[in-house]
Amino acid sequence: MMKELLYNLIRKHKYSISIYTEEIFERRCQEEIIRSDEDNSSFVYLEFDFESLKKELPDEDVFMQFWDSLFAVLSSGSRGSDIVGFLEHESGLGMLLLDSKLDGWQRIKGRIEQKTSNNLENVKDVLDKTIKPILYPACIQNVPTPESTAV
């Protein structure tokens, strides 16, 4: 059901967003882990869980305004390299912010908050409560550890 609602929202507003199927999204995540390891680069992984967001935004109109705002931000601010896809069992949307660190998520989050400020007063709390960004790799490479500096 959510899949159709989101696709209709994208078509209605002609957002330039592609959403991968769960199989392709999972494959792309695996590819990015390998690429990140080979290139010593990083990315941010995000999950927008439909059930968690619906719990925080129970009003259907407000819930759809959230998705509309998110897609508007992603469509206007996308670098073209970010990846969006359905999570397992189509339980939500996953997102990879490629060649990015947590500040990439903070920028997008700020734009979502700004875009929704007139309609959704608690969107910052909703995002903080439901979206837990994961930076890959979790530890920044090439930082000396006590073991590597011991003589």
PDB file of C-alpha atoms in Angstrom:
ATOM      1  CA  MET A   1       0.000   0.000   0.000  1.00  0.00           C
ATOM      2  CA  MET A   2       2.706   2.509   0.961  1.00  0.00           C
ATOM      3  CA  LYS A   3       4.587   1.634  -2.204  1.00  0.00           C
ATOM      4  CA  GLU A   4       1.669   2.760  -4.382  1.00  0.00           C
ATOM      5  CA  LEU A   5       1.072   5.896  -2.302  1.00  0.00           C
ATOM      6  CA  LEU A   6       4.718   6.938  -2.620  1.00  0.00           C
ATOM      7  CA  TYR A   7       4.871   6.210  -6.346  1.00  0.00           C
ATOM      8  CA  ASN A   8       1.689   8.248  -6.855  1.00  0.00           C
ATOM      9  CA  LEU A   9       3.162  11.123  -4.858  1.00  0.00           C
ATOM     10  CA  ILE A  10       6.328  11.066  -6.975  1.00  0.00           C
ATOM     11  CA  ARG A  11       4.304  11.016 -10.218  1.00  0.00           C
ATOM     12  CA  LYS A  12       1.896  13.717  -9.057  1.00  0.00           C
ATOM     13  CA  HIS A  13       4.698  16.193  -8.339  1.00  0.00           C
ATOM     14  CA  LYS A  14       7.048  14.885 -11.041  1.00  0.00           C
ATOM     15  CA  TYR A  15       9.847  14.461  -8.509  1.00  0.00           C
ATOM     16  CA  SER A  16      13.073  13.232 -10.027  1.00  0.00           C
ATOM     17  CA  ILE A  17      13.487  10.324  -7.619  1.00  0.00           C
ATOM     18  CA  SER A  18      14.047   6.673  -8.387  1.00  0.00           C
ATOM     19  CA  ILE A  19      13.272   4.088  -5.746  1.00  0.00           C
ATOM     20  CA  TYR A  20      14.951   0.708  -6.062  1.00  0.00           C
ATOM     21  CA  THR A  21      13.168  -2.540  -5.263  1.00  0.00           C
ATOM     22  CA  GLU A  22      14.257  -4.183  -2.028  1.00  0.00           C
ATOM     23  CA  GLU A  23      16.437  -6.737  -3.864  1.00  0.00           C
ATOM     24  CA  ILE A  24      18.284  -4.140  -5.912  1.00  0.00           C
ATOM     25  CA  PHE A  25      18.627  -1.796  -2.927  1.00  0.00           C
ATOM     26  CA  GLU A  26      20.156  -4.575  -0.840  1.00  0.00           C
ATOM     27  CA  ARG A  27      22.593  -5.363  -3.661  1.00  0.00           C
ATOM     28  CA  ARG A  28      23.526  -1.667  -3.992  1.00  0.00           C
ATOM     29  CA  CYS A  29      24.181  -1.493  -0.238  1.00  0.00           C
ATOM     30  CA  GLN A  30      26.541  -4.464  -0.494  1.00  0.00           C
ATOM     31  CA  GLU A  31      28.299  -2.879  -3.499  1.00  0.00           C
ATOM     32  CA  GLU A  32      28.769   0.381  -1.611  1.00  0.00           C
ATOM     33  CA  ILE A  33      30.281  -1.408   1.377  1.00  0.00           C
ATOM     34  CA  ILE A  34      32.834  -3.005  -0.955  1.00  0.00           C
ATOM     35  CA  ARG A  35      33.478   0.286  -2.785  1.00  0.00           C
ATOM     36  CA  SER A  36      33.840   2.157   0.485  1.00  0.00           C
ATOM     37  CA  ASP A  37      36.353  -0.404   1.768  1.00  0.00           C
ATOM     38  CA  GLU A  38      38.373  -0.268  -1.471  1.00  0.00           C
ATOM     39  CA  ASP A  39      38.340   3.538  -1.761  1.00  0.00           C
ATOM     40  CA  ASN A  40      38.564   4.355   1.961  1.00  0.00           C
ATOM     41  CA  SER A  41      35.394   6.414   1.512  1.00  0.00           C
ATOM     42  CA  SER A  42      32.332   6.645   3.705  1.00  0.00           C
ATOM     43  CA  PHE A  43      28.571   6.773   3.357  1.00  0.00           C
ATOM     44  CA  VAL A  44      25.566   7.289   5.605  1.00  0.00           C
ATOM     45  CA  TYR A  45      22.806   4.674   5.778  1.00  0.00           C
ATOM     46  CA  LEU A  46      19.287   5.764   6.780  1.00  0.00           C
ATOM     47  CA  GLU A  47      16.028   3.895   7.318  1.00  0.00           C
ATOM     48  CA  PHE A  48      12.619   5.549   7.116  1.00  0.00           C
ATOM     49  CA  ASP A  49      10.445   2.871   8.749  1.00  0.00           C
ATOM     50  CA  PHE A  50       6.810   3.303   7.703  1.00  0.00           C
ATOM     51  CA  GLU A  51       5.350   1.922  10.934  1.00  0.00           C
ATOM     52  CA  SER A  52       7.532   4.064  13.214  1.00  0.00           C
ATOM     53  CA  LEU A  53       6.788   7.204  11.220  1.00  0.00           C
ATOM     54  CA  LYS A  54       3.055   6.454  11.096  1.00  0.00           C
ATOM     55  CA  LYS A  55       3.063   6.022  14.881  1.00  0.00           C
ATOM     56  CA  GLU A  56       4.640   9.482  15.270  1.00  0.00           C
ATOM     57  CA  LEU A  57       2.462  11.045  12.557  1.00  0.00           C
ATOM     58  CA  PRO A  58      -0.923   9.297  12.962  1.00  0.00           C
ATOM     59  CA  ASP A  59      -2.925  11.846  10.965  1.00  0.00           C
ATOM     60  CA  GLU A  60      -2.979  10.616   7.340  1.00  0.00           C
ATOM     61  CA  ASP A  61      -2.689  14.128   5.849  1.00  0.00           C
ATOM     62  CA  VAL A  62       0.274  14.998   8.075  1.00  0.00           C
ATOM     63  CA  PHE A  63       1.890  11.637   7.297  1.00  0.00           C
ATOM     64  CA  MET A  64       1.613  12.286   3.537  1.00  0.00           C
ATOM     65  CA  GLN A  65       2.849  15.877   3.975  1.00  0.00           C
ATOM     66  CA  PHE A  66       5.966  14.429   5.580  1.00  0.00           C
ATOM     67  CA  TRP A  67       6.637  12.193   2.558  1.00  0.00           C
ATOM     68  CA  ASP A  68       5.850  15.019   0.163  1.00  0.00           C
ATOM     69  CA  SER A  69       8.355  17.254   1.950  1.00  0.00           C
ATOM     70  CA  LEU A  70      10.990  14.524   2.067  1.00  0.00           C
ATOM     71  CA  PHE A  71      10.652  13.846  -1.667  1.00  0.00           C
ATOM     72  CA  ALA A  72      10.689  17.572  -2.478  1.00  0.00           C
ATOM     73  CA  VAL A  73      13.946  17.954  -0.553  1.00  0.00           C
ATOM     74  CA  LEU A  74      15.508  14.848  -2.118  1.00  0.00           C
ATOM     75  CA  SER A  75      14.403  15.884  -5.596  1.00  0.00           C
ATOM     76  CA  SER A  76      15.742  19.415  -5.322  1.00  0.00           C
ATOM     77  CA  GLY A  77      18.876  18.678  -3.333  1.00  0.00           C
ATOM     78  CA  SER A  78      19.906  15.309  -4.681  1.00  0.00           C
ATOM     79  CA  ARG A  79      23.461  14.965  -5.845  1.00  0.00           C
ATOM     80  CA  GLY A  80      22.383  12.238  -8.225  1.00  0.00           C
ATOM     81  CA  SER A  81      24.597   9.732  -6.462  1.00  0.00           C
ATOM     82  CA  ASP A  82      22.378   9.101  -3.436  1.00  0.00           C
ATOM     83  CA  ILE A  83      20.449   5.836  -3.470  1.00  0.00           C
ATOM     84  CA  VAL A  84      16.877   5.265  -2.266  1.00  0.00           C
ATOM     85  CA  GLY A  85      15.191   1.860  -2.079  1.00  0.00           C
ATOM     86  CA  PHE A  86      12.618  -0.197  -0.286  1.00  0.00           C
ATOM     87  CA  LEU A  87      13.638  -2.061   2.843  1.00  0.00           C
ATOM     88  CA  GLU A  88      12.955  -5.744   3.387  1.00  0.00           C
ATOM     89  CA  HIS A  89       9.240  -6.616   3.108  1.00  0.00           C
ATOM     90  CA  GLU A  90       8.688  -3.028   1.878  1.00  0.00           C
ATOM     91  CA  SER A  91       8.595  -1.962   5.539  1.00  0.00           C
ATOM     92  CA  GLY A  92      10.125   1.424   4.761  1.00  0.00           C
ATOM     93  CA  LEU A  93      12.602   3.288   2.615  1.00  0.00           C
ATOM     94  CA  GLY A  94      16.338   3.027   2.964  1.00  0.00           C
ATOM     95  CA  MET A  95      18.759   5.650   1.792  1.00  0.00           C
ATOM     96  CA  LEU A  96      22.484   5.775   1.158  1.00  0.00           C
ATOM     97  CA  LEU A  97      24.186   9.167   1.147  1.00  0.00           C
ATOM     98  CA  LEU A  98      27.304   8.268  -0.820  1.00  0.00           C
ATOM     99  CA  ASP A  99      30.704   9.801  -0.136  1.00  0.00           C
ATOM    100  CA  SER A 100      29.202  11.490   2.874  1.00  0.00           C
ATOM    101  CA  LYS A 101      29.542  11.679   6.618  1.00  0.00           C
ATOM    102  CA  LEU A 102      26.903  12.458   9.248  1.00  0.00           C
ATOM    103  CA  ASP A 103      26.914  16.138   8.289  1.00  0.00           C
ATOM    104  CA  GLY A 104      25.311  15.070   4.971  1.00  0.00           C
ATOM    105  CA  TRP A 105      22.333  13.726   6.902  1.00  0.00           C
ATOM    106  CA  GLN A 106      22.269  16.865   9.065  1.00  0.00           C
ATOM    107  CA  ARG A 107      21.972  19.033   5.934  1.00  0.00           C
ATOM    108  CA  ILE A 108      19.114  16.962   4.511  1.00  0.00           C
ATOM    109  CA  LYS A 109      17.421  16.830   7.908  1.00  0.00           C
ATOM    110  CA  GLY A 110      17.670  20.623   8.193  1.00  0.00           C
ATOM    111  CA  ARG A 111      16.092  21.076   4.763  1.00  0.00           C
ATOM    112  CA  ILE A 112      13.259  18.675   5.689  1.00  0.00           C
ATOM    113  CA  GLU A 113      12.674  20.618   8.920  1.00  0.00           C
ATOM    114  CA  GLN A 114      12.669  23.903   7.001  1.00  0.00           C
ATOM    115  CA  LYS A 115      10.339  22.565   4.292  1.00  0.00           C
ATOM    116  CA  THR A 116       7.825  21.203   6.822  1.00  0.00           C
ATOM    117  CA  SER A 117       8.039  23.979   9.435  1.00  0.00           C
ATOM    118  CA  ASN A 118       4.670  25.488   8.429  1.00  0.00           C
ATOM    119  CA  ASN A 119       2.754  22.199   8.480  1.00  0.00           C
ATOM    120  CA  LEU A 120       4.584  19.882  10.890  1.00  0.00           C
ATOM    121  CA  GLU A 121       5.771  21.636  13.999  1.00  0.00           C
ATOM    122  CA  ASN A 122       7.317  18.550  15.622  1.00  0.00           C
ATOM    123  CA  VAL A 123       9.146  17.149  12.579  1.00  0.00           C
ATOM    124  CA  LYS A 124      12.562  17.620  14.224  1.00  0.00           C
ATOM    125  CA  ASP A 125      11.463  15.434  17.150  1.00  0.00           C
ATOM    126  CA  VAL A 126       9.963  12.875  14.768  1.00  0.00           C
ATOM    127  CA  LEU A 127      13.199  12.674  12.745  1.00  0.00           C
ATOM    128  CA  ASP A 128      15.363  12.475  15.871  1.00  0.00           C
ATOM    129  CA  LYS A 129      13.181   9.713  17.302  1.00  0.00           C
ATOM    130  CA  THR A 130      12.689   7.579  14.178  1.00  0.00           C
ATOM    131  CA  ILE A 131      15.807   8.026  12.003  1.00  0.00           C
ATOM    132  CA  LYS A 132      19.107   6.696  13.313  1.00  0.00           C
ATOM    133  CA  PRO A 133      21.837   7.459  10.773  1.00  0.00           C
ATOM    134  CA  ILE A 134      24.643   4.925  10.511  1.00  0.00           C
ATOM    135  CA  LEU A 135      28.030   6.017   9.217  1.00  0.00           C
ATOM    136  CA  TYR A 136      29.997   3.376   7.305  1.00  0.00           C
ATOM    137  CA  PRO A 137      32.713   2.665   8.158  1.00  0.00           C
ATOM    138  CA  ALA A 138      31.759   3.255  11.783  1.00  0.00           C
ATOM    139  CA  CYS A 139      35.291   4.277  12.677  1.00  0.00           C
ATOM    140  CA  ILE A 140      37.193   6.712  10.507  1.00  0.00           C
ATOM    141  CA  GLN A 141      40.128   5.051   8.760  1.00  0.00           C
ATOM    142  CA  ASN A 142      43.762   6.124   9.161  1.00  0.00           C
ATOM    143  CA  VAL A 143      43.345   7.359  12.738  1.00  0.00           C
ATOM    144  CA  PRO A 144      46.344   6.157  14.738  1.00  0.00           C
ATOM    145  CA  THR A 145      45.479   3.743  17.538  1.00  0.00           C
ATOM    146  CA  PRO A 146      47.650   3.261  20.641  1.00  0.00           C
ATOM    147  CA  GLU A 147      48.737  -0.132  19.271  1.00  0.00           C
ATOM    148  CA  SER A 148      49.865   1.313  15.926  1.00  0.00           C
ATOM    149  CA  THR A 149      51.917   4.060  17.555  1.00  0.00           C
ATOM    150  CA  ALA A 150      53.641   1.820  20.124  1.00  0.00           C
ATOM    151  CA  VAL A 151      57.355   1.367  19.537  1.00  0.00           C
TER     152      VAL A 151
END
